[in-house]
mmCIF file of C-alpha atoms in Angstrom:
data_model
loop_
_atom_site.group_PDB
_atom_site.id
_atom_site.type_symbol
_atom_site.label_atom_id
_atom_site.label_comp_id
_atom_site.label_asym_id
_atom_site.label_seq_id
_atom_site.Cartn_x
_atom_site.Cartn_y
_atom_site.Cartn_z
ATOM 1 C CA UNK A 308 0.000 0.000 0.000
ATOM 2 C CA UNK A 309 1.364 3.438 -0.873
ATOM 3 C CA UNK A 310 1.106 6.478 1.374
ATOM 4 C CA UNK A 311 -1.137 9.321 0.254
ATOM 5 C CA UNK A 312 1.557 11.921 -0.342
ATOM 6 C CA UNK A 313 4.251 9.738 -1.883
ATOM 7 C CA UNK A 314 6.211 10.179 -5.062
ATOM 8 C CA UNK A 315 4.908 8.514 -8.215
ATOM 9 C CA UNK A 316 6.952 6.237 -10.464
ATOM 10 C CA UNK A 317 5.840 5.680 -14.078
ATOM 11 C CA UNK A 318 7.740 2.965 -15.943
ATOM 12 C CA UNK A 319 10.798 3.740 -13.844
ATOM 13 C CA UNK A 320 10.464 7.539 -14.196
ATOM 14 C CA UNK A 321 9.987 9.285 -10.832
ATOM 15 C CA UNK A 322 7.635 12.235 -10.356
ATOM 16 C CA UNK A 323 8.837 13.965 -7.147
ATOM 17 C CA UNK A 324 6.413 14.919 -4.401
ATOM 18 C CA UNK A 325 7.276 18.614 -4.806
ATOM 19 C CA UNK A 326 6.173 18.481 -8.450
ATOM 20 C CA UNK A 327 2.905 16.804 -7.460
ATOM 21 C CA UNK A 328 2.353 19.389 -4.717
ATOM 22 C CA UNK A 329 2.804 22.200 -7.226
ATOM 23 C CA UNK A 330 0.380 20.586 -9.692
ATOM 24 C CA UNK A 331 -2.176 20.026 -6.918
ATOM 25 C CA UNK A 332 -2.785 23.789 -6.845
ATOM 26 C CA UNK A 333 -4.435 23.392 -10.271
ATOM 27 C CA UNK A 334 -6.986 20.900 -8.919
ATOM 28 C CA UNK A 335 -9.356 22.743 -6.550
ATOM 29 C CA UNK A 336 -11.025 20.528 -3.946
ATOM 30 C CA UNK A 337 -12.589 21.121 -0.511
ATOM 31 C CA UNK A 338 -10.012 22.278 2.033
ATOM 32 C CA UNK A 339 -11.120 19.427 4.268
ATOM 33 C CA UNK A 340 -10.019 16.896 1.603
ATOM 34 C CA UNK A 341 -6.503 17.843 0.470
ATOM 35 C CA UNK A 342 -5.911 14.243 -0.580
ATOM 36 C CA UNK A 343 -8.313 14.646 -3.507
ATOM 37 C CA UNK A 344 -6.215 17.418 -5.038
ATOM 38 C CA UNK A 345 -3.039 15.401 -4.510
ATOM 39 C CA UNK A 346 -4.515 12.305 -6.149
ATOM 40 C CA UNK A 347 -5.893 14.290 -9.094
ATOM 41 C CA UNK A 348 -2.507 15.954 -9.591
ATOM 42 C CA UNK A 349 -0.621 12.675 -9.336
ATOM 43 C CA UNK A 350 -2.894 11.050 -11.920
ATOM 44 C CA UNK A 351 -2.610 13.993 -14.305
ATOM 45 C CA UNK A 352 1.181 13.984 -14.078
ATOM 46 C CA UNK A 353 1.346 10.202 -14.498
ATOM 47 C CA UNK A 354 -0.743 10.386 -17.683
ATOM 48 C CA UNK A 355 1.428 13.246 -18.906
ATOM 49 C CA UNK A 356 4.535 11.138 -18.267
ATOM 50 C CA UNK A 357 3.055 8.190 -20.193
ATOM 51 C CA UNK A 358 2.275 10.394 -23.195
ATOM 52 C CA UNK A 359 5.759 11.919 -23.192
ATOM 53 C CA UNK A 360 7.331 8.470 -22.910
ATOM 54 C CA UNK A 361 5.265 7.324 -25.890
ATOM 55 C CA UNK A 362 6.341 10.401 -27.861
ATOM 56 C CA UNK A 363 9.981 9.564 -27.177
ATOM 57 C CA UNK A 364 9.404 5.900 -28.084
ATOM 58 C CA UNK A 365 8.046 7.052 -31.450
ATOM 59 C CA UNK A 366 11.085 9.272 -31.978
ATOM 60 C CA UNK A 367 9.068 12.487 -32.163
ATOM 61 C CA UNK A 368 10.908 15.808 -31.999
ATOM 62 C CA UNK A 369 9.028 18.751 -30.453
ATOM 63 C CA UNK A 370 7.550 21.189 -32.959
ATOM 64 C CA UNK A 371 5.945 23.923 -30.808
ATOM 65 C CA UNK A 372 3.068 25.899 -32.297
ATOM 66 C CA UNK A 373 1.484 29.192 -31.355
ATOM 67 C CA UNK A 374 -1.736 28.432 -29.456
ATOM 68 C CA UNK A 375 -2.730 32.029 -28.755
ATOM 69 C CA UNK A 376 -1.353 35.467 -29.475
ATOM 70 C CA UNK A 377 2.031 35.603 -27.786
ATOM 71 C CA UNK A 378 1.626 32.075 -26.369
ATOM 72 C CA UNK A 379 3.692 29.226 -27.808
ATOM 73 C CA UNK A 380 3.569 25.608 -26.673
ATOM 74 C CA UNK A 381 6.353 24.270 -24.485
ATOM 75 C CA UNK A 382 8.319 21.344 -25.867
ATOM 76 C CA UNK A 383 6.385 18.931 -23.648
ATOM 77 C CA UNK A 384 3.028 20.384 -24.716
ATOM 78 C CA UNK A 385 4.076 20.062 -28.349
ATOM 79 C CA UNK A 386 5.120 16.433 -27.898
ATOM 80 C CA UNK A 387 1.817 15.523 -26.233
ATOM 81 C CA UNK A 388 -0.136 17.150 -29.066
ATOM 82 C CA UNK A 389 2.038 15.453 -31.656
ATOM 83 C CA UNK A 390 1.727 11.971 -30.158
ATOM 84 C CA UNK A 391 -2.048 12.352 -29.916
ATOM 85 C CA UNK A 392 -2.194 13.629 -33.492
ATOM 86 C CA UNK A 393 -0.227 10.586 -34.614
ATOM 87 C CA UNK A 394 -2.126 8.002 -32.568
ATOM 88 C CA UNK A 395 -5.707 9.294 -32.545
ATOM 89 C CA UNK A 396 -7.599 9.029 -35.832
ATOM 90 C CA UNK A 397 -11.328 8.505 -35.203
ATOM 91 C CA UNK A 398 -13.710 7.706 -38.037
ATOM 92 C CA UNK A 399 -15.514 10.714 -39.482
ATOM 93 C CA UNK A 400 -19.224 10.886 -38.581
ATOM 94 C CA UNK A 401 -21.575 9.728 -41.303
ATOM 95 C CA UNK A 402 -24.536 11.721 -42.571
ATOM 96 C CA UNK A 403 -26.792 9.224 -40.797
ATOM 97 C CA UNK A 404 -24.993 9.965 -37.527
ATOM 98 C CA UNK A 405 -25.658 13.674 -37.957
ATOM 99 C CA UNK A 406 -29.327 13.080 -38.663
ATOM 100 C CA UNK A 407 -29.673 10.721 -35.688
ATOM 101 C CA UNK A 408 -28.117 13.298 -33.352
ATOM 102 C CA UNK A 409 -30.511 15.949 -34.640
ATOM 103 C CA UNK A 410 -33.611 13.743 -34.424
ATOM 104 C CA UNK A 411 -32.728 12.646 -30.883
ATOM 105 C CA UNK A 412 -32.985 16.219 -29.570
ATOM 106 C CA UNK A 413 -34.152 18.764 -32.173
ATOM 107 C CA UNK A 414 -35.012 21.314 -29.470
ATOM 108 C CA UNK A 415 -31.286 21.575 -28.749
ATOM 109 C CA UNK A 416 -30.802 23.267 -32.094
ATOM 110 C CA UNK A 417 -32.730 26.493 -31.703
ATOM 111 C CA UNK A 418 -32.181 30.005 -32.937
ATOM 112 C CA UNK A 419 -30.997 32.298 -30.119
ATOM 113 C CA UNK A 420 -33.559 33.364 -27.537
ATOM 114 C CA UNK A 421 -34.397 37.071 -27.671
ATOM 115 C CA UNK A 422 -34.740 39.112 -24.487
ATOM 116 C CA UNK A 423 -35.783 42.632 -23.620
ATOM 117 C CA UNK A 424 -34.508 43.474 -20.170
ATOM 118 C CA UNK A 425 -33.464 46.252 -17.825
ATOM 119 C CA UNK A 426 -31.073 46.318 -14.893
ATOM 120 C CA UNK A 427 -29.542 48.475 -12.205
ATOM 121 C CA UNK A 428 -25.844 47.758 -11.707
ATOM 122 C CA UNK A 429 -23.892 48.152 -8.475
ATOM 123 C CA UNK A 430 -20.281 47.595 -9.568
ATOM 124 C CA UNK A 431 -17.869 45.400 -7.596
ATOM 125 C CA UNK A 432 -14.359 44.417 -8.602
ATOM 126 C CA UNK A 433 -13.700 40.654 -8.249
ATOM 127 C CA UNK A 434 -12.245 39.858 -4.839
ATOM 128 C CA UNK A 435 -13.185 43.205 -3.249
ATOM 129 C CA UNK A 436 -15.059 41.974 -0.184
ATOM 130 C CA UNK A 437 -15.598 45.438 1.272
ATOM 131 C CA UNK A 438 -17.101 46.776 -1.957
ATOM 132 C CA UNK A 439 -19.309 43.693 -2.224
ATOM 133 C CA UNK A 440 -20.665 44.180 1.295
ATOM 134 C CA UNK A 441 -21.406 47.842 0.538
ATOM 135 C CA UNK A 442 -23.046 46.963 -2.785
ATOM 136 C CA UNK A 443 -25.268 44.358 -1.105
ATOM 137 C CA UNK A 444 -26.622 46.978 1.270
ATOM 138 C CA UNK A 445 -27.222 49.516 -1.508
ATOM 139 C CA UNK A 446 -28.791 46.962 -3.850
ATOM 140 C CA UNK A 447 -31.098 45.634 -1.132
ATOM 141 C CA UNK A 448 -32.329 49.146 -0.345
ATOM 142 C CA UNK A 449 -33.020 49.955 -4.014
ATOM 143 C CA UNK A 450 -34.683 46.582 -4.579
ATOM 144 C CA UNK A 451 -37.016 47.288 -1.673
ATOM 145 C CA UNK A 452 -38.051 50.533 -3.384
ATOM 146 C CA UNK A 453 -38.564 48.729 -6.699
ATOM 147 C CA UNK A 454 -40.757 46.119 -5.065
ATOM 148 C CA UNK A 455 -42.805 48.815 -3.398
ATOM 149 C CA UNK A 456 -43.301 50.656 -6.672
ATOM 150 C CA UNK A 457 -42.170 48.793 -9.839
ATOM 151 C CA UNK A 458 -42.868 51.952 -11.878
ATOM 152 C CA UNK A 459 -39.944 53.593 -10.057
ATOM 153 C CA UNK A 460 -37.443 51.256 -11.785
ATOM 154 C CA UNK A 461 -36.708 53.832 -14.493
ATOM 155 C CA UNK A 462 -35.987 56.616 -12.004
ATOM 156 C CA UNK A 463 -33.953 54.383 -9.681
ATOM 157 C CA UNK A 464 -31.833 53.128 -12.570
ATOM 158 C CA UNK A 465 -31.016 56.702 -13.577
ATOM 159 C CA UNK A 466 -30.102 57.550 -9.984
ATOM 160 C CA UNK A 467 -28.152 54.448 -8.942
ATOM 161 C CA UNK A 468 -26.963 52.317 -11.868
ATOM 162 C CA UNK A 469 -23.279 52.332 -12.830
ATOM 163 C CA UNK A 470 -24.114 51.063 -16.343
ATOM 164 C CA UNK A 471 -24.480 53.425 -19.299
ATOM 165 C CA UNK A 472 -27.977 51.980 -19.731
ATOM 166 C CA UNK A 473 -29.030 54.182 -16.811
ATOM 167 C CA UNK A 474 -29.701 56.959 -19.335
ATOM 168 C CA UNK A 475 -32.432 54.715 -20.755
ATOM 169 C CA UNK A 476 -33.848 53.819 -17.355
ATOM 170 C CA UNK A 477 -31.743 50.682 -17.216
ATOM 171 C CA UNK A 478 -33.205 49.257 -20.419
ATOM 172 C CA UNK A 479 -30.676 47.146 -22.313
ATOM 173 C CA UNK A 480 -32.588 46.903 -25.564
ATOM 174 C CA UNK A 481 -32.875 43.605 -27.383
ATOM 175 C CA UNK A 482 -30.432 40.902 -26.307
ATOM 176 C CA UNK A 483 -29.824 37.447 -27.730
ATOM 177 C CA UNK A 484 -28.433 34.343 -26.048
ATOM 178 C CA UNK A 485 -24.733 34.891 -25.404
ATOM 179 C CA UNK A 486 -24.882 38.683 -25.305
ATOM 180 C CA UNK A 487 -24.651 38.722 -21.518
ATOM 181 C CA UNK A 488 -22.587 36.794 -18.978
ATOM 182 C CA UNK A 489 -23.981 33.336 -18.095
ATOM 183 C CA UNK A 490 -25.148 34.289 -14.606
ATOM 184 C CA UNK A 491 -27.139 37.248 -15.972
ATOM 185 C CA UNK A 492 -28.703 35.129 -18.727
ATOM 186 C CA UNK A 493 -29.585 32.389 -16.234
ATOM 187 C CA UNK A 494 -31.459 34.979 -14.172
ATOM 188 C CA UNK A 495 -33.378 36.109 -17.272
ATOM 189 C CA UNK A 496 -34.323 32.516 -18.080
ATOM 190 C CA UNK A 497 -35.697 32.049 -14.557
ATOM 191 C CA UNK A 498 -37.998 35.092 -14.730
ATOM 192 C CA UNK A 499 -41.515 35.419 -16.077
ATOM 193 C CA UNK A 500 -42.101 38.310 -18.474
ATOM 194 C CA UNK A 501 -42.585 41.537 -16.531
ATOM 195 C CA UNK A 502 -41.008 40.102 -13.371
ATOM 196 C CA UNK A 503 -38.130 41.498 -11.322
ATOM 197 C CA UNK A 504 -35.530 39.144 -9.868
ATOM 198 C CA UNK A 505 -36.328 38.560 -6.178
ATOM 199 C CA UNK A 506 -32.704 39.090 -5.134
ATOM 200 C CA UNK A 507 -29.772 41.037 -6.578
ATOM 201 C CA UNK A 508 -27.925 38.850 -9.079
ATOM 202 C CA UNK A 509 -24.153 38.559 -8.717
ATOM 203 C CA UNK A 510 -21.902 38.570 -11.784
ATOM 204 C CA UNK A 511 -18.266 39.343 -12.518
ATOM 205 C CA UNK A 512 -19.303 43.004 -12.850
ATOM 206 C CA UNK A 513 -21.064 43.349 -9.514
ATOM 207 C CA UNK A 514 -24.699 43.083 -8.404
ATOM 208 C CA UNK A 515 -27.681 43.564 -10.695
ATOM 209 C CA UNK A 516 -31.333 44.262 -10.056
ATOM 210 C CA UNK A 517 -32.875 42.653 -13.127
ATOM 211 C CA UNK A 518 -36.243 43.069 -14.811
ATOM 212 C CA UNK A 519 -37.328 40.909 -17.747
ATOM 213 C CA UNK A 520 -39.658 42.815 -20.047
ATOM 214 C CA UNK A 521 -40.072 40.217 -22.817
ATOM 215 C CA UNK A 522 -38.648 36.929 -24.013
ATOM 216 C CA UNK A 523 -39.021 35.154 -27.367
ATOM 217 C CA UNK A 524 -37.601 31.648 -27.474
ATOM 218 C CA UNK A 525 -35.870 30.869 -30.748
ATOM 219 C CA UNK A 526 -37.512 28.453 -33.162
ATOM 220 C CA UNK A 527 -36.063 25.007 -33.790
ATOM 221 C CA UNK A 528 -33.690 25.298 -36.746
ATOM 222 C CA UNK A 529 -33.929 22.885 -39.705
ATOM 223 C CA UNK A 530 -31.414 20.047 -39.930
ATOM 224 C CA UNK A 531 -29.702 21.561 -42.978
ATOM 225 C CA UNK A 532 -28.949 24.758 -41.076
ATOM 226 C CA UNK A 533 -27.241 23.050 -38.144
ATOM 227 C CA UNK A 534 -25.643 20.008 -39.803
ATOM 228 C CA UNK A 535 -22.143 21.622 -39.818
ATOM 229 C CA UNK A 536 -22.420 22.329 -36.082
ATOM 230 C CA UNK A 537 -23.556 18.772 -35.388
ATOM 231 C CA UNK A 538 -20.675 17.390 -37.466
ATOM 232 C CA UNK A 539 -18.185 19.496 -35.491
ATOM 233 C CA UNK A 540 -19.717 18.315 -32.208
ATOM 234 C CA UNK A 541 -19.596 14.638 -33.196
ATOM 235 C CA UNK A 542 -16.018 14.951 -34.455
ATOM 236 C CA UNK A 543 -14.925 16.402 -31.103
ATOM 237 C CA UNK A 544 -16.757 13.672 -29.193
ATOM 238 C CA UNK A 545 -15.204 10.957 -31.358
ATOM 239 C CA UNK A 546 -11.715 12.436 -30.970
ATOM 240 C CA UNK A 547 -12.070 12.671 -27.193
ATOM 241 C CA UNK A 548 -13.253 9.039 -26.992
ATOM 242 C CA UNK A 549 -10.393 7.834 -29.187
ATOM 243 C CA UNK A 550 -7.887 9.810 -27.105
ATOM 244 C CA UNK A 551 -9.249 8.232 -23.922
ATOM 245 C CA UNK A 552 -8.958 4.771 -25.451
ATOM 246 C CA UNK A 553 -5.378 5.433 -26.538
ATOM 247 C CA UNK A 554 -4.468 6.698 -23.074
ATOM 248 C CA UNK A 555 -6.180 3.695 -21.490
ATOM 249 C CA UNK A 556 -3.956 1.414 -23.583
ATOM 250 C CA UNK A 557 -0.850 3.194 -22.322
ATOM 251 C CA UNK A 558 -2.121 2.861 -18.753
ATOM 252 C CA UNK A 559 -2.884 -0.856 -19.091
ATOM 253 C CA UNK A 560 0.648 -1.527 -20.366
ATOM 254 C CA UNK A 561 2.393 0.680 -17.792
ATOM 255 C CA UNK A 562 3.997 -0.045 -14.450
ATOM 256 C CA UNK A 563 2.923 2.735 -12.081
ATOM 257 C CA UNK A 564 3.424 3.039 -8.335
ATOM 258 C CA UNK A 565 2.307 5.790 -5.970
ATOM 259 C CA UNK A 566 -1.112 6.342 -7.540
ATOM 260 C CA UNK A 567 -3.821 4.172 -9.049
ATOM 261 C CA UNK A 568 -4.659 4.746 -12.699
ATOM 262 C CA UNK A 569 -7.819 3.262 -14.161
ATOM 263 C CA UNK A 570 -7.466 1.915 -17.687
ATOM 264 C CA UNK A 571 -10.957 2.781 -18.955
#
C-alpha cells in the first residue's frame, strides 16, 4: 500500500512529491479533503509522463506551435499534441450519424432566444469583499423601493446604476443568447415576463437588479442549417473518446506506483 503523499513512479520515471504538490494547486477541492487534489494531480502527471514516454518511443521531436497570441507551446506540450495527433484518428461521422443526433434532440438546435430586459448595476471588482458588502446593502435598499413601486425602476436606474444603460432607465434593448454573462442570462431565463428578480444577481461586474420585459424563445432550426455544427460536435466527441482509449492502452501496459490509474 502506498502512502497518500508519496512520489509517483511511471515505468521507472519518478515524479517527485514537490512536483505533485505544485500541480495540486491546479486541482481545486474542498479544504477538508486535500488528498483529492493530490490524487488528481498525481494522476494527471502520471498520464502526462506516459504520453511523453510514448512520444519519445516514437522518436518524435518537439515542434511547438502558437496556441494564442504571444503564447507558444512548451516542448512537452508540443510532444503531447504530436503523439495524440499521430495516434488518434477517429472515423468521421456519417450523414446518418448527424441526422440521428438531430432527431434525438431537435429542441437543442434552436435560434438564439431574444430578451428585452433592464437592470440596475452596483459595480464590484472581483475579490473586493468590502465593496461587495457595501453593494449588497445599496442593492437591497433599491430593490425594496422597486418592489414597493415597480414603476420607479426607471428613475432608480437613472439615480443608482453604474451602467451606461441608466440613461435609458436601465433598459438594455434587445439581447440574444450569449450577449450577456452566463449568470445574468440564467437569471433572465428564470424570470416570467414583466417580473423582477427577487434578489440582486451577482456577476463578474457586480450586483444587478434585473427586470425581464419580454422573451421570445428561438424556433427550432432545420437540420440543414445546423448540420455543420452537429458534425463538429460529433467529431470532437469521437476524438475525445479515441484519445481516452489510446491513453487507457498506455495505462494498461504501464507499471505505475504511488497512484492508481484506471485503464478505462
